[in-house]
Amino acid sequence: MGGASLSPNIDSNNFPFLSYRIALNSDNADFGGHSRVDNATRFHTSDDGFAGRRCRLQVYIPCRTALVLEKEE
């Protein structure tokens, strides 16, 4: 799963109830970024879905940054 943002928040619905980790972070200093997102951060879906959806995932993504998340086993 990937996300890029021109605004700082993404609130997506209907993700499986799982844990996700960062696979690629364009804000990392290795890519010329400002390292505002810790690569060790884990993102967990919550089960307070709505509109017929089971789960949701809320992620902070700084402006002009792309994150690619992968499911944890």
mmCIF file of C-alpha atoms in Angstrom:
data_model
loop_
_atom_site.group_PDB
_atom_site.id
_atom_site.type_symbol
_atom_site.label_atom_id
_atom_site.label_comp_id
_atom_site.label_asym_id
_atom_site.label_seq_id
_atom_site.Cartn_x
_atom_site.Cartn_y
_atom_site.Cartn_z
ATOM 1 C CA MET A 1 0.000 0.000 0.000
ATOM 2 C CA GLY A 2 1.318 3.459 -0.746
ATOM 3 C CA GLY A 3 0.336 6.985 0.003
ATOM 4 C CA ALA A 4 1.529 10.395 -0.967
ATOM 5 C CA SER A 5 0.260 13.595 0.509
ATOM 6 C CA LEU A 6 -0.034 17.271 -0.168
ATOM 7 C CA SER A 7 -1.959 17.515 3.107
ATOM 8 C CA PRO A 8 -0.723 15.969 6.367
ATOM 9 C CA ASN A 9 -3.330 13.275 7.136
ATOM 10 C CA ILE A 10 -4.754 10.233 5.400
ATOM 11 C CA ASP A 11 -7.748 8.433 6.860
ATOM 12 C CA SER A 12 -8.522 5.344 4.783
ATOM 13 C CA ASN A 13 -11.235 2.789 5.290
ATOM 14 C CA ASN A 14 -11.707 -0.953 4.850
ATOM 15 C CA PHE A 15 -8.176 -2.190 5.481
ATOM 16 C CA PRO A 16 -7.807 -5.670 7.000
ATOM 17 C CA PHE A 17 -7.338 -5.643 10.781
ATOM 18 C CA LEU A 18 -3.553 -5.855 10.714
ATOM 19 C CA SER A 19 -0.303 -4.095 11.471
ATOM 20 C CA TYR A 20 1.693 -2.272 8.802
ATOM 21 C CA ARG A 21 5.290 -1.039 8.721
ATOM 22 C CA ILE A 22 7.110 1.444 6.511
ATOM 23 C CA ALA A 23 8.745 -0.157 3.469
ATOM 24 C CA LEU A 24 9.747 3.133 1.815
ATOM 25 C CA ASN A 25 9.794 6.645 3.245
ATOM 26 C CA SER A 26 10.670 9.466 0.840
ATOM 27 C CA ASP A 27 11.144 11.793 3.837
ATOM 28 C CA ASN A 28 14.144 9.727 4.980
ATOM 29 C CA ALA A 29 17.451 11.631 5.011
ATOM 30 C CA ASP A 30 18.849 9.035 2.564
ATOM 31 C CA PHE A 31 16.433 10.444 -0.029
ATOM 32 C CA GLY A 32 17.096 14.095 0.838
ATOM 33 C CA GLY A 33 14.138 14.330 3.224
ATOM 34 C CA HIS A 34 13.836 15.829 6.702
ATOM 35 C CA SER A 35 13.350 12.546 8.655
ATOM 36 C CA ARG A 36 10.041 13.642 10.193
ATOM 37 C CA VAL A 37 8.642 10.084 10.172
ATOM 38 C CA ASP A 38 10.387 7.391 12.218
ATOM 39 C CA ASN A 39 10.942 4.303 10.048
ATOM 40 C CA ALA A 40 10.355 2.094 13.121
ATOM 41 C CA THR A 41 6.744 3.324 13.391
ATOM 42 C CA ARG A 42 4.068 0.627 13.161
ATOM 43 C CA PHE A 43 0.568 1.468 11.962
ATOM 44 C CA HIS A 44 -2.403 -0.563 13.180
ATOM 45 C CA THR A 45 -5.890 -0.647 11.776
ATOM 46 C CA SER A 46 -8.718 0.120 14.163
ATOM 47 C CA ASP A 47 -12.026 -1.710 14.223
ATOM 48 C CA ASP A 48 -14.212 1.395 14.428
ATOM 49 C CA GLY A 49 -15.099 1.343 10.744
ATOM 50 C CA PHE A 50 -18.207 2.983 9.352
ATOM 51 C CA ALA A 51 -20.425 2.974 6.246
ATOM 52 C CA GLY A 52 -20.313 -0.824 6.107
ATOM 53 C CA ARG A 53 -16.541 -1.038 6.333
ATOM 54 C CA ARG A 54 -14.848 -3.117 9.027
ATOM 55 C CA CYS A 55 -11.587 -1.302 9.726
ATOM 56 C CA ARG A 56 -9.706 1.880 9.042
ATOM 57 C CA LEU A 57 -6.121 3.046 8.973
ATOM 58 C CA GLN A 58 -5.061 6.551 9.931
ATOM 59 C CA VAL A 59 -1.557 7.681 8.961
ATOM 60 C CA TYR A 60 0.323 10.952 9.436
ATOM 61 C CA ILE A 61 2.193 11.787 6.226
ATOM 62 C CA PRO A 62 4.121 15.081 6.080
ATOM 63 C CA CYS A 63 3.556 17.344 3.064
ATOM 64 C CA ARG A 64 5.365 16.363 -0.144
ATOM 65 C CA THR A 65 6.187 12.940 1.257
ATOM 66 C CA ALA A 66 5.376 9.425 0.065
ATOM 67 C CA LEU A 67 5.137 6.363 2.300
ATOM 68 C CA VAL A 68 4.830 2.777 1.141
ATOM 69 C CA LEU A 69 3.508 0.443 3.837
ATOM 70 C CA GLU A 70 3.669 -3.337 3.928
ATOM 71 C CA LYS A 71 1.734 -5.811 6.048
ATOM 72 C CA GLU A 72 3.593 -7.325 8.953
ATOM 73 C CA GLU A 73 3.502 -11.095 9.202
#
